[in-house]
């Protein structure tokens, strides 16, 4: 079984809990899920899983250089790939800029909570991408997560020098990436 989790995950153990109960910190999720299902379980960060799928069979396939995946939903997940190699557990949705965490300003939850129109929210996401762009100089941004299904509603508001594309697997990328990691088709983060 492949399982994603919205946290830093190392060797199946969850180390953070930004959008889930704090009791998950330090939990061996792989062991817990394996015991509950009586099956071997691979657990990895949710954005890393989405990135694995997008880099293998989606919008990042064949891309070189630095590919920066941003999953936009309840929070902001991030996955970085350098020449196809994952830098695991980046969690850059928690990076602070303009006085707050990125995901508090630019997640889809922030859009809904603030009653923002797509163009208003696109400006916030664009500002977030500007910070990522200034720090990492990526060659490609891939926008995934639940918001990727509505990419056409906000893409005109994104004005980075870096090329920006929607995830081809959209919100299913994490599921595909988790299955690939469990099947040994991708290198799961340690």
JSON list of C-alpha atoms in Angstrom, two decimals:
[
{"chain": "A", "resi": 1, "resn": "UNK", "atom": "CA", "xyz": [0.00, 0.00, 0.00]},
{"chain": "A", "resi": 2, "resn": "UNK", "atom": "CA", "xyz": [1.23, 3.49, -0.81]},
{"chain": "A", "resi": 3, "resn": "UNK", "atom": "CA", "xyz": [0.08, 6.26, 1.50]},
{"chain": "A", "resi": 4, "resn": "UNK", "atom": "CA", "xyz": [0.69, 10.00, 1.41]},
{"chain": "A", "resi": 5, "resn": "UNK", "atom": "CA", "xyz": [0.73, 12.19, 4.50]},
{"chain": "A", "resi": 6, "resn": "UNK", "atom": "CA", "xyz": [0.77, 16.02, 4.80]},
{"chain": "A", "resi": 7, "resn": "UNK", "atom": "CA", "xyz": [3.96, 16.15, 6.88]},
{"chain": "A", "resi": 8, "resn": "UNK", "atom": "CA", "xyz": [7.67, 15.55, 6.87]},
{"chain": "A", "resi": 9, "resn": "UNK", "atom": "CA", "xyz": [7.99, 11.76, 6.63]},
{"chain": "A", "resi": 10, "resn": "UNK", "atom": "CA", "xyz": [11.30, 9.98, 7.21]},
{"chain": "A", "resi": 11, "resn": "UNK", "atom": "CA", "xyz": [11.49, 6.18, 7.14]},
{"chain": "A", "resi": 12, "resn": "UNK", "atom": "CA", "xyz": [7.71, 6.00, 7.60]},
{"chain": "A", "resi": 13, "resn": "UNK", "atom": "CA", "xyz": [7.72, 8.25, 10.69]},
{"chain": "A", "resi": 14, "resn": "UNK", "atom": "CA", "xyz": [5.79, 11.55, 10.61]},
{"chain": "A", "resi": 15, "resn": "UNK", "atom": "CA", "xyz": [7.75, 14.46, 12.07]},
{"chain": "A", "resi": 16, "resn": "UNK", "atom": "CA", "xyz": [5.44, 17.47, 11.63]},
{"chain": "A", "resi": 17, "resn": "UNK", "atom": "CA", "xyz": [1.71, 18.12, 11.85]},
{"chain": "A", "resi": 18, "resn": "UNK", "atom": "CA", "xyz": [0.70, 21.47, 10.37]},
{"chain": "A", "resi": 19, "resn": "UNK", "atom": "CA", "xyz": [-2.76, 20.48, 9.08]},
{"chain": "A", "resi": 20, "resn": "UNK", "atom": "CA", "xyz": [-3.40, 17.34, 11.14]},
{"chain": "A", "resi": 21, "resn": "UNK", "atom": "CA", "xyz": [-3.56, 16.56, 14.86]},
{"chain": "A", "resi": 22, "resn": "UNK", "atom": "CA", "xyz": [-0.26, 17.12, 16.69]},
{"chain": "A", "resi": 23, "resn": "UNK", "atom": "CA", "xyz": [-0.38, 13.55, 18.04]},
{"chain": "A", "resi": 24, "resn": "UNK", "atom": "CA", "xyz": [0.94, 12.44, 14.63]},
{"chain": "A", "resi": 25, "resn": "UNK", "atom": "CA", "xyz": [4.35, 13.95, 15.41]},
{"chain": "A", "resi": 26, "resn": "UNK", "atom": "CA", "xyz": [6.76, 11.08, 16.01]},
{"chain": "A", "resi": 27, "resn": "UNK", "atom": "CA", "xyz": [4.26, 8.41, 14.92]},
{"chain": "A", "resi": 28, "resn": "UNK", "atom": "CA", "xyz": [5.54, 5.51, 12.86]},
{"chain": "A", "resi": 29, "resn": "UNK", "atom": "CA", "xyz": [2.70, 5.85, 10.36]},
{"chain": "A", "resi": 30, "resn": "UNK", "atom": "CA", "xyz": [4.02, 3.08, 8.11]},
{"chain": "A", "resi": 31, "resn": "UNK", "atom": "CA", "xyz": [4.01, 0.61, 11.00]},
{"chain": "A", "resi": 32, "resn": "UNK", "atom": "CA", "xyz": [0.61, 1.80, 12.24]},
{"chain": "A", "resi": 33, "resn": "UNK", "atom": "CA", "xyz": [-1.01, 1.46, 8.80]},
{"chain": "A", "resi": 34, "resn": "UNK", "atom": "CA", "xyz": [0.77, -1.84, 8.14]},
{"chain": "A", "resi": 35, "resn": "UNK", "atom": "CA", "xyz": [-0.53, -3.30, 11.41]},
{"chain": "A", "resi": 36, "resn": "UNK", "atom": "CA", "xyz": [-4.05, -2.07, 10.65]},
{"chain": "A", "resi": 37, "resn": "UNK", "atom": "CA", "xyz": [-4.08, -3.52, 7.12]},
{"chain": "A", "resi": 38, "resn": "UNK", "atom": "CA", "xyz": [-1.77, -6.50, 7.52]},
{"chain": "A", "resi": 39, "resn": "UNK", "atom": "CA", "xyz": [0.03, -5.28, 4.38]},
{"chain": "A", "resi": 40, "resn": "UNK", "atom": "CA", "xyz": [3.38, -3.64, 3.77]},
{"chain": "A", "resi": 41, "resn": "UNK", "atom": "CA", "xyz": [2.90, 0.15, 3.65]},
{"chain": "A", "resi": 42, "resn": "UNK", "atom": "CA", "xyz": [5.06, 2.90, 2.20]},
{"chain": "A", "resi": 43, "resn": "UNK", "atom": "CA", "xyz": [4.32, 6.35, 3.62]},
{"chain": "A", "resi": 44, "resn": "UNK", "atom": "CA", "xyz": [5.70, 9.54, 2.09]},
{"chain": "A", "resi": 45, "resn": "UNK", "atom": "CA", "xyz": [5.06, 13.27, 2.07]},
{"chain": "A", "resi": 46, "resn": "UNK", "atom": "CA", "xyz": [1.98, 14.07, 0.00]},
{"chain": "A", "resi": 47, "resn": "UNK", "atom": "CA", "xyz": [3.61, 16.71, -2.23]},
{"chain": "A", "resi": 48, "resn": "UNK", "atom": "CA", "xyz": [6.63, 14.44, -2.78]},
{"chain": "A", "resi": 49, "resn": "UNK", "atom": "CA", "xyz": [4.27, 11.69, -3.95]},
{"chain": "A", "resi": 50, "resn": "UNK", "atom": "CA", "xyz": [2.51, 14.08, -6.34]},
{"chain": "A", "resi": 51, "resn": "UNK", "atom": "CA", "xyz": [5.88, 15.22, -7.61]},
{"chain": "A", "resi": 52, "resn": "UNK", "atom": "CA", "xyz": [7.06, 11.67, -8.23]},
{"chain": "A", "resi": 53, "resn": "UNK", "atom": "CA", "xyz": [4.03, 11.02, -10.40]},
{"chain": "A", "resi": 54, "resn": "UNK", "atom": "CA", "xyz": [4.25, 14.32, -12.29]},
{"chain": "A", "resi": 55, "resn": "UNK", "atom": "CA", "xyz": [7.97, 13.85, -12.93]},
{"chain": "A", "resi": 56, "resn": "UNK", "atom": "CA", "xyz": [7.52, 10.25, -14.07]},
{"chain": "A", "resi": 57, "resn": "UNK", "atom": "CA", "xyz": [4.32, 10.32, -16.16]},
{"chain": "A", "resi": 58, "resn": "UNK", "atom": "CA", "xyz": [2.99, 13.89, -15.96]},
{"chain": "A", "resi": 59, "resn": "UNK", "atom": "CA", "xyz": [3.89, 17.50, -16.70]},
{"chain": "A", "resi": 60, "resn": "UNK", "atom": "CA", "xyz": [7.49, 17.14, -15.48]},
{"chain": "A", "resi": 61, "resn": "UNK", "atom": "CA", "xyz": [8.35, 14.09, -17.55]},
{"chain": "A", "resi": 62, "resn": "UNK", "atom": "CA", "xyz": [11.65, 14.64, -19.34]},
{"chain": "A", "resi": 63, "resn": "UNK", "atom": "CA", "xyz": [12.23, 18.06, -17.73]},
{"chain": "A", "resi": 64, "resn": "UNK", "atom": "CA", "xyz": [15.79, 18.93, -16.71]},
{"chain": "A", "resi": 65, "resn": "UNK", "atom": "CA", "xyz": [17.05, 21.47, -14.22]},
{"chain": "A", "resi": 66, "resn": "UNK", "atom": "CA", "xyz": [15.05, 22.49, -11.17]},
{"chain": "A", "resi": 67, "resn": "UNK", "atom": "CA", "xyz": [11.35, 21.60, -11.27]},
{"chain": "A", "resi": 68, "resn": "UNK", "atom": "CA", "xyz": [9.31, 23.10, -8.44]},
{"chain": "A", "resi": 69, "resn": "UNK", "atom": "CA", "xyz": [5.93, 21.48, -7.78]},
{"chain": "A", "resi": 70, "resn": "UNK", "atom": "CA", "xyz": [3.38, 23.37, -5.68]},
{"chain": "A", "resi": 71, "resn": "UNK", "atom": "CA", "xyz": [0.30, 21.45, -4.58]},
{"chain": "A", "resi": 72, "resn": "UNK", "atom": "CA", "xyz": [-2.47, 23.93, -3.81]},
{"chain": "A", "resi": 73, "resn": "UNK", "atom": "CA", "xyz": [-5.33, 22.81, -1.62]},
{"chain": "A", "resi": 74, "resn": "UNK", "atom": "CA", "xyz": [-5.91, 22.87, 2.14]},
{"chain": "A", "resi": 75, "resn": "UNK", "atom": "CA", "xyz": [-2.29, 23.96, 2.42]},
{"chain": "A", "resi": 76, "resn": "UNK", "atom": "CA", "xyz": [0.61, 24.49, 0.06]},
{"chain": "A", "resi": 77, "resn": "UNK", "atom": "CA", "xyz": [2.76, 21.45, -0.49]},
{"chain": "A", "resi": 78, "resn": "UNK", "atom": "CA", "xyz": [6.05, 21.63, -2.33]},
{"chain": "A", "resi": 79, "resn": "UNK", "atom": "CA", "xyz": [8.34, 19.17, -4.02]},
{"chain": "A", "resi": 80, "resn": "UNK", "atom": "CA", "xyz": [11.68, 20.02, -5.61]},
{"chain": "A", "resi": 81, "resn": "UNK", "atom": "CA", "xyz": [13.36, 17.93, -8.28]},
{"chain": "A", "resi": 82, "resn": "UNK", "atom": "CA", "xyz": [16.86, 18.61, -9.56]},
{"chain": "A", "resi": 83, "resn": "UNK", "atom": "CA", "xyz": [17.47, 16.83, -12.86]},
{"chain": "A", "resi": 84, "resn": "UNK", "atom": "CA", "xyz": [14.76, 14.35, -11.90]},
{"chain": "A", "resi": 85, "resn": "UNK", "atom": "CA", "xyz": [16.03, 13.68, -8.36]},
{"chain": "A", "resi": 86, "resn": "UNK", "atom": "CA", "xyz": [13.71, 14.48, -5.46]},
{"chain": "A", "resi": 87, "resn": "UNK", "atom": "CA", "xyz": [14.79, 16.73, -2.60]},
{"chain": "A", "resi": 88, "resn": "UNK", "atom": "CA", "xyz": [12.37, 15.26, -0.02]},
{"chain": "A", "resi": 89, "resn": "UNK", "atom": "CA", "xyz": [10.22, 16.98, 2.59]},
{"chain": "A", "resi": 90, "resn": "UNK", "atom": "CA", "xyz": [10.76, 20.58, 1.53]},
{"chain": "A", "resi": 91, "resn": "UNK", "atom": "CA", "xyz": [7.53, 21.87, 3.17]},
{"chain": "A", "resi": 92, "resn": "UNK", "atom": "CA", "xyz": [8.01, 25.37, 1.71]},
{"chain": "A", "resi": 93, "resn": "UNK", "atom": "CA", "xyz": [4.32, 26.16, 2.17]},
{"chain": "A", "resi": 94, "resn": "UNK", "atom": "CA", "xyz": [5.40, 27.09, 5.70]},
{"chain": "A", "resi": 95, "resn": "UNK", "atom": "CA", "xyz": [7.93, 29.64, 4.50]},
{"chain": "A", "resi": 96, "resn": "UNK", "atom": "CA", "xyz": [7.00, 33.07, 5.83]},
{"chain": "A", "resi": 97, "resn": "UNK", "atom": "CA", "xyz": [6.70, 36.13, 3.65]},
{"chain": "A", "resi": 98, "resn": "UNK", "atom": "CA", "xyz": [4.73, 39.37, 3.99]},
{"chain": "A", "resi": 99, "resn": "UNK", "atom": "CA", "xyz": [4.10, 38.58, 7.65]},
{"chain": "A", "resi": 100, "resn": "UNK", "atom": "CA", "xyz": [2.47, 35.16, 7.36]},
{"chain": "A", "resi": 101, "resn": "UNK", "atom": "CA", "xyz": [3.05, 31.59, 6.21]},
{"chain": "A", "resi": 102, "resn": "UNK", "atom": "CA", "xyz": [2.72, 31.07, 2.48]},
{"chain": "A", "resi": 103, "resn": "UNK", "atom": "CA", "xyz": [-0.15, 28.60, 2.85]},
{"chain": "A", "resi": 104, "resn": "UNK", "atom": "CA", "xyz": [-2.09, 31.02, 5.08]},
{"chain": "A", "resi": 105, "resn": "UNK", "atom": "CA", "xyz": [-2.01, 33.50, 2.19]},
{"chain": "A", "resi": 106, "resn": "UNK", "atom": "CA", "xyz": [-2.00, 31.45, -1.00]},
{"chain": "A", "resi": 107, "resn": "UNK", "atom": "CA", "xyz": [-3.65, 28.06, -0.37]},
{"chain": "A", "resi": 108, "resn": "UNK", "atom": "CA", "xyz": [-7.06, 27.27, -1.82]},
{"chain": "A", "resi": 109, "resn": "UNK", "atom": "CA", "xyz": [-8.35, 27.19, 1.76]},
{"chain": "A", "resi": 110, "resn": "UNK", "atom": "CA", "xyz": [-7.16, 30.83, 2.12]},
{"chain": "A", "resi": 111, "resn": "UNK", "atom": "CA", "xyz": [-9.01, 31.71, -1.11]},
{"chain": "A", "resi": 112, "resn": "UNK", "atom": "CA", "xyz": [-12.24, 30.17, 0.14]},
{"chain": "A", "resi": 113, "resn": "UNK", "atom": "CA", "xyz": [-11.90, 31.50, 3.70]},
{"chain": "A", "resi": 114, "resn": "UNK", "atom": "CA", "xyz": [-11.25, 35.01, 2.41]},
{"chain": "A", "resi": 115, "resn": "UNK", "atom": "CA", "xyz": [-14.09, 34.88, -0.11]},
{"chain": "A", "resi": 116, "resn": "UNK", "atom": "CA", "xyz": [-11.58, 35.81, -2.81]},
{"chain": "A", "resi": 117, "resn": "UNK", "atom": "CA", "xyz": [-12.36, 35.77, -6.49]},
{"chain": "A", "resi": 118, "resn": "UNK", "atom": "CA", "xyz": [-9.98, 33.71, -8.60]},
{"chain": "A", "resi": 119, "resn": "UNK", "atom": "CA", "xyz": [-8.15, 36.79, -9.94]},
{"chain": "A", "resi": 120, "resn": "UNK", "atom": "CA", "xyz": [-7.69, 38.21, -6.41]},
{"chain": "A", "resi": 121, "resn": "UNK", "atom": "CA", "xyz": [-6.34, 34.92, -5.16]},
{"chain": "A", "resi": 122, "resn": "UNK", "atom": "CA", "xyz": [-4.10, 34.51, -8.24]},
{"chain": "A", "resi": 123, "resn": "UNK", "atom": "CA", "xyz": [-2.25, 37.66, -7.17]},
{"chain": "A", "resi": 124, "resn": "UNK", "atom": "CA", "xyz": [-1.52, 36.03, -3.79]},
{"chain": "A", "resi": 125, "resn": "UNK", "atom": "CA", "xyz": [-0.33, 32.81, -5.40]},
{"chain": "A", "resi": 126, "resn": "UNK", "atom": "CA", "xyz": [1.79, 34.82, -7.83]},
{"chain": "A", "resi": 127, "resn": "UNK", "atom": "CA", "xyz": [3.44, 36.66, -4.91]},
{"chain": "A", "resi": 128, "resn": "UNK", "atom": "CA", "xyz": [4.19, 33.31, -3.27]},
{"chain": "A", "resi": 129, "resn": "UNK", "atom": "CA", "xyz": [5.69, 31.97, -6.50]},
{"chain": "A", "resi": 130, "resn": "UNK", "atom": "CA", "xyz": [7.77, 35.17, -6.74]},
{"chain": "A", "resi": 131, "resn": "UNK", "atom": "CA", "xyz": [9.36, 34.34, -3.37]},
{"chain": "A", "resi": 132, "resn": "UNK", "atom": "CA", "xyz": [10.07, 30.76, -4.46]},
{"chain": "A", "resi": 133, "resn": "UNK", "atom": "CA", "xyz": [11.42, 32.01, -7.76]},
{"chain": "A", "resi": 134, "resn": "UNK", "atom": "CA", "xyz": [13.77, 34.50, -6.07]},
{"chain": "A", "resi": 135, "resn": "UNK", "atom": "CA", "xyz": [15.11, 31.82, -3.71]},
{"chain": "A", "resi": 136, "resn": "UNK", "atom": "CA", "xyz": [15.44, 28.86, -6.08]},
{"chain": "A", "resi": 137, "resn": "UNK", "atom": "CA", "xyz": [15.40, 30.10, -9.71]},
{"chain": "A", "resi": 138, "resn": "UNK", "atom": "CA", "xyz": [13.43, 27.07, -10.95]},
{"chain": "A", "resi": 139, "resn": "UNK", "atom": "CA", "xyz": [13.17, 26.06, -14.60]},
{"chain": "A", "resi": 140, "resn": "UNK", "atom": "CA", "xyz": [9.53, 25.02, -14.27]},
{"chain": "A", "resi": 141, "resn": "UNK", "atom": "CA", "xyz": [6.65, 25.42, -11.82]},
{"chain": "A", "resi": 142, "resn": "UNK", "atom": "CA", "xyz": [4.00, 22.71, -11.84]},
{"chain": "A", "resi": 143, "resn": "UNK", "atom": "CA", "xyz": [0.77, 23.66, -10.05]},
{"chain": "A", "resi": 144, "resn": "UNK", "atom": "CA", "xyz": [-0.96, 20.61, -8.62]},
{"chain": "A", "resi": 145, "resn": "UNK", "atom": "CA", "xyz": [-3.44, 19.75, -5.90]},
{"chain": "A", "resi": 146, "resn": "UNK", "atom": "CA", "xyz": [-7.15, 20.49, -5.92]},
{"chain": "A", "resi": 147, "resn": "UNK", "atom": "CA", "xyz": [-6.71, 23.96, -7.43]},
{"chain": "A", "resi": 148, "resn": "UNK", "atom": "CA", "xyz": [-5.05, 22.47, -10.52]},
{"chain": "A", "resi": 149, "resn": "UNK", "atom": "CA", "xyz": [-8.50, 21.47, -11.79]},
{"chain": "A", "resi": 150, "resn": "UNK", "atom": "CA", "xyz": [-9.33, 25.20, -12.03]},
{"chain": "A", "resi": 151, "resn": "UNK", "atom": "CA", "xyz": [-5.98, 26.32, -13.51]},
{"chain": "A", "resi": 152, "resn": "UNK", "atom": "CA", "xyz": [-7.72, 28.14, -16.36]},
{"chain": "A", "resi": 153, "resn": "UNK", "atom": "CA", "xyz": [-9.55, 30.36, -13.82]},
{"chain": "A", "resi": 154, "resn": "UNK", "atom": "CA", "xyz": [-6.35, 31.80, -12.32]},
{"chain": "A", "resi": 155, "resn": "UNK", "atom": "CA", "xyz": [-3.43, 31.15, -14.68]},
{"chain": "A", "resi": 156, "resn": "UNK", "atom": "CA", "xyz": [-3.74, 34.57, -16.35]},
{"chain": "A", "resi": 157, "resn": "UNK", "atom": "CA", "xyz": [-2.88, 36.12, -12.97]},
{"chain": "A", "resi": 158, "resn": "UNK", "atom": "CA", "xyz": [0.47, 34.33, -12.70]},
{"chain": "A", "resi": 159, "resn": "UNK", "atom": "CA", "xyz": [3.32, 36.46, -14.05]},
{"chain": "A", "resi": 160, "resn": "UNK", "atom": "CA", "xyz": [6.61, 34.75, -13.28]},
{"chain": "A", "resi": 161, "resn": "UNK", "atom": "CA", "xyz": [9.64, 34.53, -15.57]},
{"chain": "A", "resi": 162, "resn": "UNK", "atom": "CA", "xyz": [9.58, 30.77, -14.86]},
{"chain": "A", "resi": 163, "resn": "UNK", "atom": "CA", "xyz": [7.26, 28.72, -17.04]},
{"chain": "A", "resi": 164, "resn": "UNK", "atom": "CA", "xyz": [4.13, 27.61, -15.13]},
{"chain": "A", "resi": 165, "resn": "UNK", "atom": "CA", "xyz": [2.00, 24.60, -16.12]},
{"chain": "A", "resi": 166, "resn": "UNK", "atom": "CA", "xyz": [-0.82, 22.67, -14.45]},
{"chain": "A", "resi": 167, "resn": "UNK", "atom": "CA", "xyz": [-0.23, 19.16, -13.17]},
{"chain": "A", "resi": 168, "resn": "UNK", "atom": "CA", "xyz": [-1.37, 16.68, -15.81]},
{"chain": "A", "resi": 169, "resn": "UNK", "atom": "CA", "xyz": [-2.57, 14.23, -13.18]},
{"chain": "A", "resi": 170, "resn": "UNK", "atom": "CA", "xyz": [-4.18, 17.10, -11.24]},
{"chain": "A", "resi": 171, "resn": "UNK", "atom": "CA", "xyz": [-5.32, 16.10, -7.75]},
{"chain": "A", "resi": 172, "resn": "UNK", "atom": "CA", "xyz": [-4.74, 12.41, -8.51]},
{"chain": "A", "resi": 173, "resn": "UNK", "atom": "CA", "xyz": [-0.94, 12.83, -8.72]},
{"chain": "A", "resi": 174, "resn": "UNK", "atom": "CA", "xyz": [-0.39, 12.04, -5.04]},
{"chain": "A", "resi": 175, "resn": "UNK", "atom": "CA", "xyz": [-2.34, 8.79, -5.32]},
{"chain": "A", "resi": 176, "resn": "UNK", "atom": "CA", "xyz": [-0.37, 7.75, -8.40]},
{"chain": "A", "resi": 177, "resn": "UNK", "atom": "CA", "xyz": [2.95, 8.72, -6.79]},
{"chain": "A", "resi": 178, "resn": "UNK", "atom": "CA", "xyz": [2.18, 6.80, -3.60]},
{"chain": "A", "resi": 179, "resn": "UNK", "atom": "CA", "xyz": [1.31, 3.70, -5.62]},
{"chain": "A", "resi": 180, "resn": "UNK", "atom": "CA", "xyz": [4.52, 4.09, -7.62]},
{"chain": "A", "resi": 181, "resn": "UNK", "atom": "CA", "xyz": [6.59, 4.40, -4.44]},
{"chain": "A", "resi": 182, "resn": "UNK", "atom": "CA", "xyz": [4.91, 1.34, -2.90]},
{"chain": "A", "resi": 183, "resn": "UNK", "atom": "CA", "xyz": [5.51, -0.67, -6.06]},
{"chain": "A", "resi": 184, "resn": "UNK", "atom": "CA", "xyz": [9.18, 0.32, -6.09]},
{"chain": "A", "resi": 185, "resn": "UNK", "atom": "CA", "xyz": [8.72, 2.27, -9.34]},
{"chain": "A", "resi": 186, "resn": "UNK", "atom": "CA", "xyz": [10.05, 5.44, -7.72]},
{"chain": "A", "resi": 187, "resn": "UNK", "atom": "CA", "xyz": [12.61, 6.21, -5.09]},
{"chain": "A", "resi": 188, "resn": "UNK", "atom": "CA", "xyz": [10.61, 6.96, -1.94]},
{"chain": "A", "resi": 189, "resn": "UNK", "atom": "CA", "xyz": [12.25, 9.48, 0.37]},
{"chain": "A", "resi": 190, "resn": "UNK", "atom": "CA", "xyz": [14.15, 7.97, 3.30]}
]
